[in-house]
Tab-separated table of C-alpha atoms in Angstrom:
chain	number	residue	atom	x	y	z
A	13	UNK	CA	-53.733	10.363	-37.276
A	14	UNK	CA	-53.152	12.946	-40.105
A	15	UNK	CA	-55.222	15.610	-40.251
A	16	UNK	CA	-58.309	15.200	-42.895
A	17	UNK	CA	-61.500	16.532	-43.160
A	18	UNK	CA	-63.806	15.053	-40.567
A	19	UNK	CA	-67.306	16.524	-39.495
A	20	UNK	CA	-66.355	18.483	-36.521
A	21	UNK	CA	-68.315	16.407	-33.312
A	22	UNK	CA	-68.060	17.560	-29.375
A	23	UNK	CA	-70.297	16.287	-26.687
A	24	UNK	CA	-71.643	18.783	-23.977
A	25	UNK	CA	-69.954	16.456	-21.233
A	26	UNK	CA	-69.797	17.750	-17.667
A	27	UNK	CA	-65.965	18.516	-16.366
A	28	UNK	CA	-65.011	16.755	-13.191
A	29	UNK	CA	-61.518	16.617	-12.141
A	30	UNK	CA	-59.702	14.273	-10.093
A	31	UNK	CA	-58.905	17.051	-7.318
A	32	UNK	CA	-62.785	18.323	-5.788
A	33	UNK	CA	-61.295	21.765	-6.404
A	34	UNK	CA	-60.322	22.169	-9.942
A	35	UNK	CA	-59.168	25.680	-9.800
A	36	UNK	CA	-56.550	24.269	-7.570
A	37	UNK	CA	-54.972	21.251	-10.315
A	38	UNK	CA	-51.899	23.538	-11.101
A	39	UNK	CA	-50.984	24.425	-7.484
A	40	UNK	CA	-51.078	20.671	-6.441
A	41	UNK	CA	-49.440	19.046	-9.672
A	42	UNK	CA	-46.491	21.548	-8.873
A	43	UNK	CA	-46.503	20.789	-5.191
A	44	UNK	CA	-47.431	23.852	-3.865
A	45	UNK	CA	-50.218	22.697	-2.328
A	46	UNK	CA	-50.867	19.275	-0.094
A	47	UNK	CA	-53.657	17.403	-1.997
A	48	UNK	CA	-54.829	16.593	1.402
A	49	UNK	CA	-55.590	20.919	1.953
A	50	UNK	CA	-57.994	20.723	-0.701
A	51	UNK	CA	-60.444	23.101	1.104
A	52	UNK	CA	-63.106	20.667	-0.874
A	53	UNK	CA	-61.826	17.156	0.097
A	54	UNK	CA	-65.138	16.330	1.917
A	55	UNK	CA	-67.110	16.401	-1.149
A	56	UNK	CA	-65.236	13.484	-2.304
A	57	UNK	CA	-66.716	10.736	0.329
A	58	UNK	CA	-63.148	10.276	1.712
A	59	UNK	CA	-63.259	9.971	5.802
A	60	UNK	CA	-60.241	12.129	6.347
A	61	UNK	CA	-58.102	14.657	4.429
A	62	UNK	CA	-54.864	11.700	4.227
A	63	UNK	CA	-57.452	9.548	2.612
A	64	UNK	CA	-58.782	12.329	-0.183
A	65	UNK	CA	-55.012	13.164	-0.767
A	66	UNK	CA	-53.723	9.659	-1.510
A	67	UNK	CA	-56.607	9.034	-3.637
A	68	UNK	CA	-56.738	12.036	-5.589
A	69	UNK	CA	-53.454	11.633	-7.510
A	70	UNK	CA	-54.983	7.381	-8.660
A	71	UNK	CA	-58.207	9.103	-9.708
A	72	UNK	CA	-58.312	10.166	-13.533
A	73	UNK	CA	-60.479	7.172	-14.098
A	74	UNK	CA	-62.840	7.766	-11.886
A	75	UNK	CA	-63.154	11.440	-12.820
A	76	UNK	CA	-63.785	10.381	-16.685
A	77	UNK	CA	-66.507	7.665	-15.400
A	78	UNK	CA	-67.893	10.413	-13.008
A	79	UNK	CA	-67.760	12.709	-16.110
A	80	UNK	CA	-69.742	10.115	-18.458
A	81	UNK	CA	-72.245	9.602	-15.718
A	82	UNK	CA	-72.696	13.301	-14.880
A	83	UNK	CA	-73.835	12.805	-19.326
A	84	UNK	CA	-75.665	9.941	-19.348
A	85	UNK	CA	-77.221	9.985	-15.763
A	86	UNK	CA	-77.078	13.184	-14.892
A	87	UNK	CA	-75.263	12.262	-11.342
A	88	UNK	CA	-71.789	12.311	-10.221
A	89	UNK	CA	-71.371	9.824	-7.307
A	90	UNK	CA	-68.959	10.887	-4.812
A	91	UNK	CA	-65.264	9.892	-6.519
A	92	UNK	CA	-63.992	7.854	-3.208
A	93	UNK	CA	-67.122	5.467	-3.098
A	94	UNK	CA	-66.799	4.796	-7.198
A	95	UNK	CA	-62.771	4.186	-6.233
A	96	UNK	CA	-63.861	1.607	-3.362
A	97	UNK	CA	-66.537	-0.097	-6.260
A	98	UNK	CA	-63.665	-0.406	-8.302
A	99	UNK	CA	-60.997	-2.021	-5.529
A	100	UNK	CA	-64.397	-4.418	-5.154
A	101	UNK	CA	-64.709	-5.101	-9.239
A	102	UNK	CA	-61.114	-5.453	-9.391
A	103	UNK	CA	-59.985	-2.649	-11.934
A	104	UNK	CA	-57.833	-1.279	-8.897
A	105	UNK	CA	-55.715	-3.553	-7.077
A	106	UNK	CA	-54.489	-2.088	-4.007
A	107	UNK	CA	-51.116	-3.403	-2.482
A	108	UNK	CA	-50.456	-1.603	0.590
A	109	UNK	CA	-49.792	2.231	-0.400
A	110	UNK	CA	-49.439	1.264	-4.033
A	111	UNK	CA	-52.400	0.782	-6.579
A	112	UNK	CA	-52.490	-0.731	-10.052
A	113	UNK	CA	-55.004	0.861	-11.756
A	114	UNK	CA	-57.375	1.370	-13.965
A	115	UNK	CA	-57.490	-1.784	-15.064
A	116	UNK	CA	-59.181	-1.809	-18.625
A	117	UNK	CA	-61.320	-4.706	-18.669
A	118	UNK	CA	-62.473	-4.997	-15.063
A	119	UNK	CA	-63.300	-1.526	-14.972
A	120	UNK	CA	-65.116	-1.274	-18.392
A	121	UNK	CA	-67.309	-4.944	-16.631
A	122	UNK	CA	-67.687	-2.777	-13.748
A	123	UNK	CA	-68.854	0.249	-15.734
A	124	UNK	CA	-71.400	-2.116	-17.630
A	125	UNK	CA	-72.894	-4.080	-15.006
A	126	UNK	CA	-72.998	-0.975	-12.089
A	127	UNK	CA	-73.803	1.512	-14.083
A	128	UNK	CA	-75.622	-0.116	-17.330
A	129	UNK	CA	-73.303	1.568	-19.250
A	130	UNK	CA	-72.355	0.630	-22.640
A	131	UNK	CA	-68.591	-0.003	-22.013
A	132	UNK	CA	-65.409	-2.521	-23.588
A	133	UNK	CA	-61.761	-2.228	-23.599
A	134	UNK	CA	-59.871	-1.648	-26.585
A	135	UNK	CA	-57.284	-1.162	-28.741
A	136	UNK	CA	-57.669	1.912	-30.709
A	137	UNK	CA	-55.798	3.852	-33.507
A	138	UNK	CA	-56.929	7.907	-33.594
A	139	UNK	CA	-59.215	7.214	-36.472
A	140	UNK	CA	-61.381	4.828	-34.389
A	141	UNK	CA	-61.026	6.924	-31.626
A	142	UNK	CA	-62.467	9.731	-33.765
A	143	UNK	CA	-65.109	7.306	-34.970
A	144	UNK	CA	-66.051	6.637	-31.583
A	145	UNK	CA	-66.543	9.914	-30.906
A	146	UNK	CA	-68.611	10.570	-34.225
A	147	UNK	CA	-70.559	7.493	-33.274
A	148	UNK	CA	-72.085	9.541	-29.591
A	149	UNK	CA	-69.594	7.488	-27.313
A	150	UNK	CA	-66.977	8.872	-25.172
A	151	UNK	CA	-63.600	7.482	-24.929
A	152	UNK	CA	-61.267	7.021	-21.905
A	153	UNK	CA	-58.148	6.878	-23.373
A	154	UNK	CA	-54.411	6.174	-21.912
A	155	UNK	CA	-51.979	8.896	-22.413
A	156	UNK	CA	-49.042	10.312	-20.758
A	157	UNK	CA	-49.821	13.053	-18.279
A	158	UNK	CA	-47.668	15.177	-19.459
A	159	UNK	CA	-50.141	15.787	-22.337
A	160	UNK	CA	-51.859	18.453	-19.896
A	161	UNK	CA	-48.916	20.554	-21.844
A	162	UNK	CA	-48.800	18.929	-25.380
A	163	UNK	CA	-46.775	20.911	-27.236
A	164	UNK	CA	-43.939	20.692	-24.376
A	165	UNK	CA	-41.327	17.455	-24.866
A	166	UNK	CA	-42.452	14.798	-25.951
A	167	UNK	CA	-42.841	12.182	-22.630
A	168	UNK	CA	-40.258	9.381	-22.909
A	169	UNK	CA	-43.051	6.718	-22.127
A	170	UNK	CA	-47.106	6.557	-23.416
A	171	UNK	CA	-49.595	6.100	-21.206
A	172	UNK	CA	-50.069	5.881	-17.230
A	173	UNK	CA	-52.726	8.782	-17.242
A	174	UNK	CA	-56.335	8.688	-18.246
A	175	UNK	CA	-58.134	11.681	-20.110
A	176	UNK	CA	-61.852	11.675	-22.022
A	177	UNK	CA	-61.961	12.125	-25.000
A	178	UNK	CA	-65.250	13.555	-25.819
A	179	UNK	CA	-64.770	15.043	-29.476
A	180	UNK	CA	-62.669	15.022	-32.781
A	181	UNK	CA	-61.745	17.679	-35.445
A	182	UNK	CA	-59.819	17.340	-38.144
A	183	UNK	CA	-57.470	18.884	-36.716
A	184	UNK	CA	-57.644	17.717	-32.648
A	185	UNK	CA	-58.658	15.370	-30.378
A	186	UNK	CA	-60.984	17.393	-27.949
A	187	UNK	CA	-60.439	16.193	-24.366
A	188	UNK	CA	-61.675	16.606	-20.831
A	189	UNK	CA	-57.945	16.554	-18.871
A	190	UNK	CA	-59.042	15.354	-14.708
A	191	UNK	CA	-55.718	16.174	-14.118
A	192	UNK	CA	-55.719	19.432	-16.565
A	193	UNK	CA	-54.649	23.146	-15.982
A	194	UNK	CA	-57.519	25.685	-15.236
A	195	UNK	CA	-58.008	27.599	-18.178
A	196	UNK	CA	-55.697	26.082	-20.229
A	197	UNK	CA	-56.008	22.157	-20.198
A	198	UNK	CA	-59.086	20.656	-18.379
A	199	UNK	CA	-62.198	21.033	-20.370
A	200	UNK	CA	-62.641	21.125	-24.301
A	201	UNK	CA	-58.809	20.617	-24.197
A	202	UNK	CA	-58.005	20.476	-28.260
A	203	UNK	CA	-54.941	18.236	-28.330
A	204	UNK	CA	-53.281	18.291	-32.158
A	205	UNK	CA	-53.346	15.012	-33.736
A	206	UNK	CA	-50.262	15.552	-34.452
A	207	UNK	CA	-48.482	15.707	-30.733
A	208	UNK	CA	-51.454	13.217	-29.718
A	209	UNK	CA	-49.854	9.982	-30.748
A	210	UNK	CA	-46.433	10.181	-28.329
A	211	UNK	CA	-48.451	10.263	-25.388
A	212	UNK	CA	-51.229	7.826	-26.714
A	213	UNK	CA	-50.611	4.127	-25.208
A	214	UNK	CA	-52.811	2.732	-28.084
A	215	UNK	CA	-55.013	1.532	-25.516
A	216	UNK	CA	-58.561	2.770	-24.018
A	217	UNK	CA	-62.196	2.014	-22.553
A	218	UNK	CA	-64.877	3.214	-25.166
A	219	UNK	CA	-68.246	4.079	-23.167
A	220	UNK	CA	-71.715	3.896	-24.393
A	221	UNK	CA	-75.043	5.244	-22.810
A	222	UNK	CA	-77.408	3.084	-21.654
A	223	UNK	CA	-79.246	0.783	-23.636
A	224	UNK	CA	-82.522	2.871	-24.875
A	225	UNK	CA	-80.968	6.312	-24.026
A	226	UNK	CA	-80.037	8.986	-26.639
A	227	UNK	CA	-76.664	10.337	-26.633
């Protein structure tokens, strides 16, 4: 997207990330700590620490839906119960110790009829996403992880990582990063248009609030 004059828009959106404690992202990405020592694992609904610490690293979707909910609802249901909905809607599909997941159009089903959110799968240049945005939605959108860091190298594939996109600039996508740094790359993340599109898949899940319910 090149950078134009748009009316600046960010949504007051709760931060959630995919680890219980957040203040800890940066010690587990770099493998200095065991996901399953999260001090906080029991707040995610997982029965044991192993469980919480192979979830946690499959969970950026379920930290952006938790994150839209937490908006729209004002709850954010523990993240390993919304993980086993999602096994039961199909947008995960477990194989032994390996997961394929978040599938877009299962999940964004999932997110309509459990939830009563407004919710499709898409294809999606920056402008629309931006126009999403404008328009009161939030946007999960598929990027590289690496784009906790985006002015590093650029990643040599797009997507695999899911972020929330929950405002626009003319200058940056504003994100909320489950996987982000503390104080650098979770919440109101501003990622440059310009170093957004080599970690962009093209490809997203564009969630409204309920029917009747203000944004």
């Amino acid at each position: 997207m090149a950078e134009r004059a748009v009316a600046p828009v960010v949504h007051e959106v709760p931060y959630h990330a995919q680890w219980e404690s957040a203040e800890l992202v940066r010690e587990i990405v770099d493998g200095r700590l065991d996901a399953a020592a999260d001090p906080r694992w029991g707040q995610s609904g997982a029965a044991t620490p192993e469980e919480y610490g192979w979830w946690s690293w499959r969970l950026c979707g379920v930290a952006c839906l938790r994150m839209a909910l937490d908006h729209w609802w004002g709850v954010a249901p523990a993240a390993i119960g919304l993980a086993g909905e999602c096994v039961a809607a199909g947008a995960y599909v477990r194989d032994g110790e390996s997961l394929r997941g978040l599938v877009h159009v299962p999940f964004a089903d999932y997110a309509r009829e459990r939830w009563g959110l407004a919710a499709r799968a898409a294809e999606l240049t920056p402008e629309e996403i931006a126009e999403e945005v404008a328009a009161g939605h939030l946007v999960m959108v598929s990027v590289h992880p690496s784009i906790r860091e985006p002015l590093g190298p650029e990643p040599v594939r797009r997507g695999g990582h899911l972020v929330l996109a929950v405002g626009a600039t003319d200058t940056a996508v504003v994100i909320h990063n489950p996987s982000g740094f503390p104080g650098e790359s979770q919440a109101f993340a501003h990622v440059p248009w310009r170093a957004f599109g080599p970690f962009y898949s093209g490809r997203g899940i564009v969630l409204g609030p309920p029917a009747g319910m203000e944004s």
